[in-house]
Amino acid sequence: MLKFLAKGLVRDRSRSFFPILIIAAGVMLTVIFYSWLNGYINMLIEDNARFDTGHVKIVTRAYNELIDQKPYDLAMMNVGHRIETLSRDYPQIQWQPRIYFGGILDVPDENKETLKQGKVAGLGVNLLNSNFERDILNLEQAIKQGKMPSKLGEILISRDIAEKLGIQINDEVTMFGSTMYGSITMQNFIVSGIVVFGVQILDKGAVIIDISDVRKFLDMEDSASEILGFIPKYNEAATYQISAEFNEQNSDPTEEFSEIMIPLKDQGQMAFMINVIDQRMGMFIFIFIFVMSLVLWNSGLMNGIRRYGEIGVRLAIGESKGHIYRSLILESIIIGITATIIGTGIGLIFAFMLQHYGINISSFMKDAEVIMNSTMRAQITPSCYVIGFIPGVFASIIGACFAGIGIYRRNTAQLFKELET
Amino acid sequence: MKENFIEIKHVKKEYPMGTNKFVALKDIDLNFSEGEFTGIVGPSGSGKTTLLNIIGSLDSQSEGEVIVLGYEVADLSSSKSARMRSENIGFIFQTYNLLPVYTVFENVEFPLLLLRINKNERIKLVTEALKWVGLLDKIKSRPSQISGGECQRVAIARAIVKKPKLVLADEPTANLDADNSHNILKTMKKINEETGTTFIFATHDAKVIKYLKRKITLLDGSVAKDELVNGG
């Protein structure tokens, strides 16, 4: 019987072509949208991990209370030793100390007097002793002019602040700030490179300095405001498990300078944002199923009217209403699966192109306050291959179920009479 | 020959027409025996098709009793009456009503699929039925590729392929020319005589009447005459 129905579908294009076209188009959009959101979430996670959160982050409990203010006066001490023990206890994780700080960048004139000044967000990372931070921050690609700092006293600055303050490569600039203990501090740096991360909030006003220089500048010997942990491949469950274990052993709620490990998703608004995105995806799929069901219901009704003759004959020959109804649903499953395969294939082609080339959205992100790459890309994951089956097959079946109710609502004699008209 | 193959007792059929009722059949009393080749004749609107549909359990009477092959038609559920039709009754229609997307072979095969008959047996039965109607050379054709007469022969093959006890034919020659009508009727007569299949026609075609053994004349929903003809 299945073969018989399949033959009918293949030969009667009006029975299969339109529904397949509609479902395939919808599935294609679902796959593109889903892979796009995948890419967006992944980009959001990775960009935040690279620049701010790590996959896990260790700070003092006191620091964590005010973490939005990056209060480096509440930083961890003896960080060198701490990283050694962390590397021993969690060898699968790369641990990196960082210091986030704010300051004023002063550009002097030829008389060494202030020519221009601008607020900057400073990032102290390990630039000189290891390549890890260079790689994770993608600095080689981010440097648009100049070169990586090769010795102490060199600084990278972001393009926008360089343009705003008229800074050139090899210019000497002065950083003003306050030490960990609250004293005013200043230090001269030579601009070795100008960077563009493609992340608006960083490109607006960031400076990157080797952490040794920052420690000296802020009087934070062997300290770090945060220790970021990076696992080779982000795994949300693993970050929660590691954090729970760590906090069980190391975190004392009564001791404000005891350490606390925070998984990426619990930092800032990440959990909220990811949940909102997941909800949007769920809503999109629901709306898709609903709208497609309405379209396919209508299509099924039109098709059903066209097929009353066939249904009448089948009743007369001895097929029961239930069997006819089930066969219509079986047809819809065949149509749904076929259309989903086609739609998924086409959707994946577009998703691949979006993954490869991406779309530049920097013009929409001039005032963005979140760390997000200005080139949005899709990401094809194994779930992209199957996500379309949910709306594709469901919409087809629901459409057929609604349309087929007409068979039950008309009595046999009526259907049979329509056969003769 | 089995008596009381079909029993129709005091059957009345009414259709609602606005606030009134249209009476299609009035107090019909008829019996049919196995192997009959009977025509229900009469002008349009006399109730022939309605009576045929009730016998075929496609419709139900408003009053009275209809027993077909031992089943009280009014008592059958939708699925049971479908099963009875599937196992015992073949239908032939004025407009052939072949499934247009399927080939001649597949159209004839369809009733056997419903009976879940295995593939080898289906091939044997379909071939046999098409041989009866002389269409073995058209098995791969679609209905749109054959003539009206050939379509009706396919419809006959589809009706007889499952070897039903009863074939109900509603105006089977109405859309055919004289030659095709005679060919069709000869085929059905031959099947009736050689297999003992009961044929009941609804017709007002004089050509059909020449082949009948029994002629039941309906007028305004009542049996006006019930007679054996042509030596029946």
XYZ file of C-alpha atoms in Angstrom:
653
model
C 0.000 0.000 0.000
C 2.873 2.346 0.816
C 4.351 1.783 -2.624
C 0.925 2.369 -4.163
C 0.568 5.703 -2.330
C 4.105 6.734 -3.206
C 3.405 6.087 -6.893
C 0.336 8.307 -6.673
C 2.340 11.090 -5.063
C 5.098 10.918 -7.635
C 2.725 10.851 -10.582
C 0.206 13.419 -9.341
C 2.355 16.505 -9.000
C -0.513 18.673 -7.787
C -0.823 16.305 -4.817
C 2.828 16.526 -3.913
C 4.582 19.415 -5.642
C 2.901 22.345 -3.877
C 3.087 20.869 -0.367
C 6.703 19.833 -0.924
C 7.524 23.313 -2.201
C 5.893 24.994 0.817
C 7.420 22.663 3.401
C 10.854 22.638 1.784
C 10.875 26.449 1.778
C 9.877 26.542 5.434
C 12.387 23.885 6.425
C 15.077 25.704 4.486
C 14.339 28.894 6.439
C 14.322 26.945 9.693
C 17.706 25.376 8.970
C 19.220 28.714 7.953
C 17.731 30.481 10.972
C 18.748 27.694 13.328
C 22.327 27.510 12.054
C 22.437 31.288 12.132
C 21.376 31.302 15.779
C 23.855 28.510 16.462
C 26.567 30.670 14.983
C 25.330 33.673 16.921
C 25.261 31.837 20.251
C 28.612 30.217 19.586
C 30.114 33.541 18.563
C 28.637 35.206 21.631
C 30.079 32.491 23.866
C 33.484 32.380 22.226
C 33.895 36.150 21.921
C 32.905 36.619 25.541
C 35.139 33.733 26.568
C 38.106 35.174 24.666
C 37.794 38.743 25.827
C 36.054 38.606 29.158
C 34.689 35.471 30.757
C 36.890 32.526 29.831
C 35.037 29.232 29.855
C 35.374 29.474 33.623
C 36.722 32.342 35.668
C 38.265 32.447 39.131
C 38.017 35.632 41.210
C 37.806 36.490 44.867
C 34.348 36.494 46.364
C 34.728 40.203 47.132
C 35.690 40.927 43.515
C 32.740 38.923 42.325
C 30.367 41.096 44.348
C 31.420 44.124 42.274
C 32.570 42.318 39.168
C 30.907 44.777 36.761
C 33.188 47.507 38.129
C 36.311 45.323 37.632
C 37.602 46.245 41.136
C 41.251 45.197 40.848
C 41.862 46.367 44.427
C 40.041 43.137 45.367
C 42.296 40.984 43.186
C 43.958 37.648 43.979
C 47.505 37.520 45.280
C 50.269 34.913 44.735
C 48.845 34.194 41.343
C 51.963 32.497 39.944
C 51.789 29.768 42.544
C 48.014 29.569 42.217
C 48.222 28.954 38.485
C 50.759 26.181 39.073
C 48.369 24.392 41.438
C 45.405 24.971 39.142
C 47.357 23.554 36.193
C 48.179 20.496 38.285
C 44.591 20.019 39.537
C 42.910 20.785 36.199
C 45.430 19.852 33.502
C 42.769 19.928 30.783
C 42.276 23.672 31.327
C 44.576 26.491 30.214
C 44.762 29.074 33.028
C 45.567 32.678 32.221
C 45.839 35.633 34.642
C 44.285 38.881 33.520
C 43.916 42.355 34.888
C 41.110 44.583 33.657
C 41.471 48.218 34.549
C 40.392 51.652 33.482
C 42.619 54.625 32.841
C 43.297 57.747 30.847
C 45.529 57.698 27.821
C 47.467 60.897 27.429
C 49.035 61.920 24.126
C 51.766 64.548 24.540
C 52.823 67.197 22.065
C 56.412 67.916 21.074
C 56.932 69.725 24.416
C 55.770 66.645 26.307
C 52.632 68.443 27.398
C 49.189 66.977 27.071
C 47.866 67.278 23.570
C 44.901 64.960 23.805
C 43.438 62.570 26.344
C 40.936 59.766 26.206
C 39.391 57.189 28.525
C 40.492 53.645 27.813
C 39.669 50.167 29.066
C 42.905 48.367 29.787
C 43.554 44.686 29.494
C 46.652 43.162 30.986
C 47.433 39.759 29.539
C 50.409 37.521 29.139
C 51.781 38.762 25.814
C 55.500 38.190 26.175
C 55.905 34.836 27.936
C 53.427 32.698 26.039
C 51.534 32.584 22.760
C 48.308 31.399 24.318
C 46.725 34.819 24.858
C 47.985 36.024 21.469
C 46.154 33.103 19.903
C 43.007 33.250 21.996
C 42.641 36.982 21.386
C 43.575 36.425 17.774
C 46.011 39.304 18.048
C 48.088 38.488 14.958
C 44.998 38.990 12.805
C 43.729 41.901 14.897
C 46.866 44.026 14.392
C 46.121 46.279 11.430
C 49.206 48.477 11.807
C 52.499 47.895 13.548
C 53.438 44.688 15.341
C 53.001 42.681 18.476
C 54.759 44.043 21.575
C 58.127 42.320 21.796
C 59.353 43.846 25.050
C 58.103 45.513 28.168
C 56.871 49.088 27.759
C 55.013 48.466 24.537
C 51.277 48.773 24.103
C 48.575 47.846 21.610
C 45.720 50.310 21.174
C 42.416 49.983 19.406
C 41.807 51.691 16.092
C 39.049 54.064 17.210
C 41.038 55.508 20.110
C 44.104 55.764 17.880
C 42.112 57.716 15.304
C 40.429 59.856 17.951
C 43.685 60.828 19.634
C 45.763 60.925 16.453
C 48.167 58.235 17.647
C 50.690 56.694 15.245
C 52.850 53.602 15.553
C 55.934 54.165 17.755
C 54.343 57.226 19.403
C 54.944 57.514 23.099
C 51.805 57.705 25.208
C 51.207 57.952 28.934
C 48.729 55.897 30.899
C 47.190 57.449 34.002
C 45.373 55.374 36.568
C 45.244 54.395 40.219
C 47.166 51.588 41.842
C 45.649 48.613 43.612
C 46.078 50.613 46.803
C 44.436 53.779 45.512
C 47.456 55.946 44.650
C 47.685 57.859 41.384
C 49.998 56.146 38.923
C 51.340 56.861 35.478
C 53.584 55.074 33.026
C 54.848 55.731 29.508
C 54.386 53.223 26.732
C 55.420 53.012 23.106
C 52.598 52.172 20.716
C 53.716 49.026 18.898
C 50.452 48.206 17.114
C 46.905 49.282 16.338
C 44.281 46.557 16.617
C 40.819 45.961 15.233
C 38.955 43.063 16.826
C 35.725 43.491 14.946
C 34.061 43.792 18.346
C 32.713 47.292 18.649
C 32.983 47.678 22.407
C 36.677 46.738 22.264
C 37.473 48.638 19.105
C 36.068 51.828 20.650
C 38.640 52.179 23.391
C 40.758 49.255 24.502
C 44.453 49.081 25.209
C 46.325 45.796 25.624
C 49.494 45.639 27.667
C 51.636 42.771 28.883
C 50.507 41.777 32.376
C 53.972 42.374 33.843
C 53.758 46.023 32.807
C 50.232 46.287 34.188
C 51.305 44.773 37.501
C 54.056 47.347 37.714
C 51.747 50.164 36.652
C 49.029 49.224 39.155
C 51.348 48.000 41.894
C 49.922 44.500 41.683
C 53.012 42.326 41.948
C 52.124 38.642 41.380
C 48.446 39.558 41.393
C 45.648 39.242 38.902
C 42.109 40.493 39.072
C 40.866 37.354 37.318
C 42.183 33.949 36.317
C 40.461 32.712 33.198
C 40.232 29.025 32.341
C 39.896 27.798 28.756
C 38.938 24.237 27.888
C 39.813 22.943 24.411
C 36.140 22.714 23.373
C 33.455 24.571 25.295
C 31.106 22.254 27.113
C 28.508 23.910 29.295
C 27.921 20.885 31.513
C 31.654 20.426 32.108
C 32.095 24.062 33.148
C 29.301 23.691 35.705
C 30.727 20.448 37.041
C 34.269 21.807 37.365
C 32.996 25.003 38.997
C 30.899 23.090 41.497
C 33.844 20.866 42.435
C 36.206 23.816 42.712
C 33.847 25.899 44.816
C 33.143 22.952 47.094
C 36.857 22.726 47.861
C 38.003 26.339 47.706
C 35.178 28.752 48.231
C 34.219 29.881 51.711
C 31.189 32.173 51.832
C 32.401 33.676 55.106
C 35.802 34.609 53.697
C 35.541 37.478 51.228
C 38.949 36.827 49.698
C 38.370 33.130 49.178
C 38.191 32.134 45.531
C 35.099 31.400 43.556
C 34.933 29.816 40.123
C 32.135 31.018 37.829
C 31.168 29.144 34.682
C 30.768 31.204 31.507
C 27.003 30.971 31.363
C 26.619 32.347 34.893
C 28.591 35.458 34.091
C 26.885 38.738 33.268
C 23.754 38.338 31.153
C 24.989 35.284 29.285
C 22.483 32.812 30.681
C 19.654 35.259 30.098
C 20.766 35.998 26.543
C 21.242 32.354 25.623
C 17.889 31.429 27.146
C 16.192 34.260 25.251
C 17.766 33.042 22.013
C 16.661 29.460 22.733
C 13.135 30.703 23.437
C 13.110 32.708 20.195
C 14.147 29.596 18.317
C 11.383 27.597 19.985
C 8.865 30.313 19.121
C 10.067 30.435 15.548
C 9.603 26.685 15.156
C 6.162 26.845 16.788
C 5.057 29.731 14.555
C 6.456 27.920 11.550
C 4.522 24.750 12.398
C 1.354 26.783 12.987
C 1.562 28.822 9.783
C 2.664 25.880 7.654
C -0.143 23.782 9.110
C -2.669 26.439 8.091
C -1.233 26.614 4.580
C -1.078 22.848 4.252
C -4.549 22.477 5.739
C -5.852 24.784 3.058
C -3.823 22.995 0.419
C -5.056 19.658 1.759
C -8.667 20.871 1.618
C -8.285 22.015 -1.983
C -6.592 18.766 -2.816
C -9.258 16.843 -0.925
C -12.015 18.525 -2.916
C -10.163 17.604 -6.088
C -9.842 14.067 -4.793
C -13.439 13.551 -3.653
C -13.927 11.439 -6.748
C -11.020 9.226 -5.845
C -12.139 9.025 -2.222
C -15.681 8.096 -3.321
C -14.342 5.276 -5.507
C -12.122 4.021 -2.748
C -15.078 3.975 -0.354
C -17.167 2.115 -2.890
C -14.428 -0.411 -3.502
C -14.390 -1.117 0.198
C -11.791 1.081 1.789
C -12.939 2.371 5.167
C -12.961 6.051 6.052
C -10.349 5.368 8.712
C -8.089 3.660 6.191
C -8.447 6.536 3.745
C -7.729 9.025 6.534
C -4.672 7.085 7.603
C -3.480 6.838 4.015
C -3.772 10.637 3.657
C -1.670 11.027 6.796
C 0.815 8.469 5.468
C 1.026 10.506 2.260
C 1.639 13.615 4.355
C 4.464 11.845 6.179
C 6.045 10.881 2.860
C 5.620 14.467 1.635
C 6.904 15.876 4.920
C 10.017 13.704 4.948
C 10.773 14.298 1.262
C 10.279 18.049 1.592
C 12.333 18.161 4.777
C 15.244 16.385 3.113
C 15.105 18.820 0.187
C 14.638 21.864 2.433
C 17.413 20.754 4.786
C 19.786 20.224 1.862
C 19.129 23.663 0.387
C 19.140 25.277 3.845
C 22.516 23.724 4.620
C 23.965 25.101 1.388
C 22.908 28.628 2.385
C 24.004 28.011 5.976
C 27.398 26.877 4.727
C 27.745 30.084 2.729
C 26.776 32.122 5.780
C 29.241 30.136 7.836
C 32.014 30.682 5.324
C 31.449 34.313 4.344
C 29.357 35.745 7.205
C 27.561 39.091 7.156
C 29.125 42.305 8.377
C 26.830 43.983 10.893
C 29.258 46.575 12.215
C 27.050 49.417 11.016
C 24.332 48.197 13.421
C 26.739 47.948 16.348
C 28.281 51.377 16.650
C 27.007 51.849 20.191
C 26.972 48.198 21.195
C 27.687 47.502 24.840
C 28.141 43.767 24.417
C 31.173 41.847 23.283
C 30.050 40.550 19.945
C 31.845 40.088 16.665
C 30.742 42.465 13.937
C 30.759 39.681 11.342
C 27.909 37.313 12.048
C 28.308 33.788 10.824
C 26.125 30.717 10.810
C 27.425 27.531 12.375
C 26.450 24.117 11.060
C 26.162 21.579 13.856
C 24.806 17.996 13.741
C 21.456 19.278 15.017
C 21.109 21.439 11.876
C 20.708 18.222 9.891
C 17.663 17.123 11.879
C 16.042 20.312 13.222
C 13.961 20.721 10.047
C 12.229 17.385 10.576
C 10.308 18.749 13.554
C 8.461 21.533 11.718
C 8.561 19.841 8.296
C 6.938 16.555 9.209
C 4.684 17.971 11.953
C 3.271 20.725 9.761
C 2.572 18.239 7.000
C 0.851 15.778 9.324
C -1.173 18.439 11.148
C -2.254 19.950 7.809
C -3.369 16.529 6.560
C -5.144 15.762 9.849
C -7.215 18.941 9.619
C -7.928 18.534 5.929
C -8.844 14.873 6.329
C -11.465 15.603 8.972
C -13.722 16.528 6.056
C -13.866 12.851 5.155
C -15.381 12.032 8.523
C -17.712 14.985 8.566
C -19.298 13.973 5.259
C -21.235 10.783 5.291
C -20.367 8.017 2.893
C -23.394 8.573 0.691
C -22.530 12.258 0.325
C -18.939 11.503 -0.638
C -20.188 8.903 -3.029
C -22.642 11.333 -4.626
C -19.859 13.872 -5.100
C -18.039 11.190 -6.994
C -20.791 11.245 -9.590
C -20.879 15.029 -9.951
C -28.801 -20.874 -6.664
C -29.113 -19.354 -3.177
C -32.487 -17.810 -2.429
C -32.708 -14.585 -0.455
C -29.261 -13.510 -1.493
C -30.520 -9.962 -0.993
C -33.733 -9.172 0.908
C -35.359 -5.772 0.794
C -38.347 -5.386 3.081
C -40.610 -2.330 3.215
C -37.769 0.001 2.437
C -38.401 3.693 2.397
C -35.812 6.373 1.722
C -36.363 10.040 2.368
C -34.037 12.987 1.776
C -34.507 16.305 3.525
C -35.339 19.112 1.087
C -35.485 22.351 3.025
C -38.288 21.958 5.534
C -39.866 19.120 3.521
C -38.748 15.617 2.689
C -38.259 14.101 -0.712
C -39.276 10.458 -0.803
C -36.907 8.583 -3.136
C -38.116 5.052 -2.350
C -41.560 4.030 -1.101
C -42.171 0.699 0.553
C -39.891 -1.396 -1.649
C -40.132 -5.172 -1.240
C -37.698 -7.182 -3.331
C -35.654 -10.360 -3.136
C -32.634 -11.250 -5.241
C -31.133 -14.696 -5.681
C -27.508 -15.587 -6.258
C -26.430 -15.542 -9.894
C -29.086 -13.138 -11.092
C -28.509 -10.778 -14.002
C -31.065 -8.194 -13.072
C -31.762 -4.652 -14.118
C -33.510 -1.980 -12.134
C -34.936 0.221 -14.830
C -36.901 3.401 -14.876
C -36.675 7.037 -15.776
C -34.344 9.500 -14.079
C -35.409 10.223 -10.514
C -37.266 6.956 -10.142
C -34.905 5.817 -7.337
C -32.707 3.307 -9.183
C -29.362 4.658 -7.986
C -30.655 5.178 -4.458
C -31.745 1.549 -4.294
C -28.416 0.393 -5.708
C -26.517 2.492 -3.153
C -28.558 1.028 -0.305
C -27.883 -2.520 -1.536
C -24.185 -1.625 -1.758
C -24.271 -0.210 1.810
C -23.115 3.146 0.540
C -26.351 4.629 1.806
C -28.913 3.544 4.366
C -32.651 3.330 4.235
C -34.922 5.594 6.296
C -37.278 2.731 7.098
C -37.481 -0.998 6.474
C -34.887 -3.720 6.361
C -32.156 -4.529 3.863
C -30.241 -7.781 4.226
C -27.342 -8.247 1.832
C -25.430 -11.528 1.896
C -26.768 -12.145 5.378
C -25.801 -8.696 6.723
C -28.424 -6.230 7.915
C -27.015 -3.175 6.164
C -28.411 -0.612 8.617
C -26.714 -2.368 11.530
C -23.261 -2.320 10.009
C -20.740 0.189 11.259
C -18.865 2.262 8.709
C -15.816 -0.002 8.867
C -17.858 -3.220 8.759
C -19.832 -2.087 5.747
C -16.518 -1.117 4.099
C -15.225 -4.610 4.809
C -18.383 -6.153 3.387
C -18.012 -4.117 0.197
C -14.324 -4.902 0.024
C -14.860 -8.667 0.311
C -18.150 -9.179 -1.492
C -19.237 -6.333 -3.735
C -17.856 -4.881 -6.929
C -19.004 -1.526 -8.300
C -19.189 -0.285 -11.863
C -20.003 3.374 -12.490
C -21.378 5.343 -15.372
C -18.253 7.551 -15.439
C -15.822 4.630 -14.899
C -14.137 6.432 -11.989
C -10.732 4.965 -12.549
C -7.898 6.455 -10.542
C -6.233 8.643 -13.182
C -2.664 8.540 -11.876
C -2.504 4.763 -11.844
C -2.082 2.362 -14.741
C -4.727 -0.085 -15.885
C -2.962 -2.831 -13.966
C -2.734 -0.753 -10.784
C -6.386 0.293 -10.977
C -7.450 -3.326 -11.148
C -4.962 -4.286 -8.468
C -6.239 -1.723 -5.941
C -9.141 -3.773 -4.449
C -6.694 -6.642 -3.881
C -4.323 -4.350 -1.978
C -7.179 -3.545 0.378
C -7.703 -7.266 0.918
C -3.970 -7.639 1.665
C -3.520 -10.317 -0.982
C 0.115 -11.184 -1.643
C 1.909 -9.907 -4.697
C 2.055 -13.141 -6.707
C -1.625 -13.818 -6.143
C -2.448 -10.205 -7.063
C -0.570 -10.497 -10.349
C -2.409 -13.728 -11.136
C -5.850 -12.325 -10.313
C -5.310 -9.017 -12.126
C -4.039 -10.804 -15.211
C -7.040 -13.118 -15.113
C -9.481 -10.207 -14.762
C -7.887 -8.241 -17.582
C -7.977 -11.341 -19.720
C -11.727 -11.546 -19.101
C -12.211 -8.038 -20.432
C -9.621 -8.395 -23.187
C -7.211 -5.696 -22.019
C -4.019 -7.613 -21.347
C -2.232 -5.454 -23.913
C -3.108 -2.252 -22.039
C -1.827 -3.013 -18.575
C 0.716 -0.196 -18.560
C -1.609 2.421 -20.016
C -3.137 5.169 -17.954
C -6.913 5.810 -18.122
C -6.266 8.965 -20.143
C -4.512 6.865 -22.796
C -7.379 4.459 -23.509
C -10.888 4.842 -24.937
C -14.129 5.168 -22.954
C -15.088 1.600 -23.785
C -11.708 0.361 -22.610
C -12.017 2.424 -19.425
C -15.331 0.748 -18.677
C -13.768 -2.653 -19.303
C -11.024 -1.744 -16.824
C -13.780 -0.774 -14.371
C -15.390 -4.180 -14.900
C -12.053 -5.902 -14.347
C -11.613 -3.873 -11.145
C -15.101 -4.905 -10.007
C -14.603 -8.613 -10.659
C -10.914 -9.046 -9.813
C -11.610 -9.990 -6.199
C -14.244 -12.481 -7.370
C -17.106 -10.761 -5.550
C -20.450 -12.387 -4.992
C -22.268 -9.296 -6.197
C -21.556 -6.633 -8.823
C -23.576 -3.429 -8.764
C -23.481 -1.460 -12.000
C -24.927 2.034 -12.176
C -25.681 3.043 -15.760
C -22.588 1.220 -17.030
C -23.293 1.928 -20.691
C -24.559 5.490 -20.432
C -21.324 6.999 -21.699
C -20.627 4.377 -24.344
C -21.571 4.049 -27.990
C -23.647 1.078 -29.166
C -20.731 -1.178 -30.114
C -18.888 -0.620 -26.870
C -22.118 -1.046 -24.890
C -22.773 -4.427 -26.480
C -19.183 -5.532 -25.887
C -19.368 -4.529 -22.254
C -22.689 -6.230 -21.723
C -21.511 -9.393 -23.435
C -18.475 -9.431 -21.169
C -20.587 -9.043 -18.048
C -23.049 -11.646 -19.219
C -20.217 -14.072 -19.851
C -18.790 -13.454 -16.384
C -22.239 -13.964 -14.885
C -22.757 -17.225 -16.706
C -19.306 -18.639 -16.153
C -18.603 -17.508 -12.583
C -22.099 -17.222 -11.186
C -21.461 -13.639 -10.050
C -24.691 -11.764 -9.376
C -25.118 -8.570 -11.422
C -27.611 -5.849 -10.585
C -27.838 -2.899 -12.929
C -29.448 0.469 -12.570
C -30.207 1.567 -16.105
C -32.628 3.128 -18.497
C -30.647 2.049 -21.542
C -32.666 -0.161 -23.865
C -29.490 -1.953 -24.968
C -28.921 -3.229 -21.436
C -32.461 -4.431 -21.095
C -31.955 -6.869 -23.987
C -29.371 -8.763 -21.909
C -31.274 -8.922 -18.621
C -32.850 -12.034 -17.179
C -34.982 -10.083 -14.768
C -36.267 -6.550 -15.080
C -37.527 -4.512 -12.146
C -39.232 -1.307 -13.167
C -39.242 1.571 -10.697
C -41.560 4.512 -11.068
C -41.567 7.397 -8.587
C -39.789 5.281 -5.982
C -42.103 2.285 -6.176
C -41.781 -1.078 -7.912
C -44.105 -0.817 -10.904
C -43.224 -4.167 -12.424
C -40.945 -7.107 -11.564
C -40.651 -9.593 -14.431
C -38.404 -12.276 -15.845
C -37.265 -11.399 -19.360
C -35.295 -12.879 -22.201
C -36.034 -16.407 -20.977
C -34.717 -15.680 -17.464
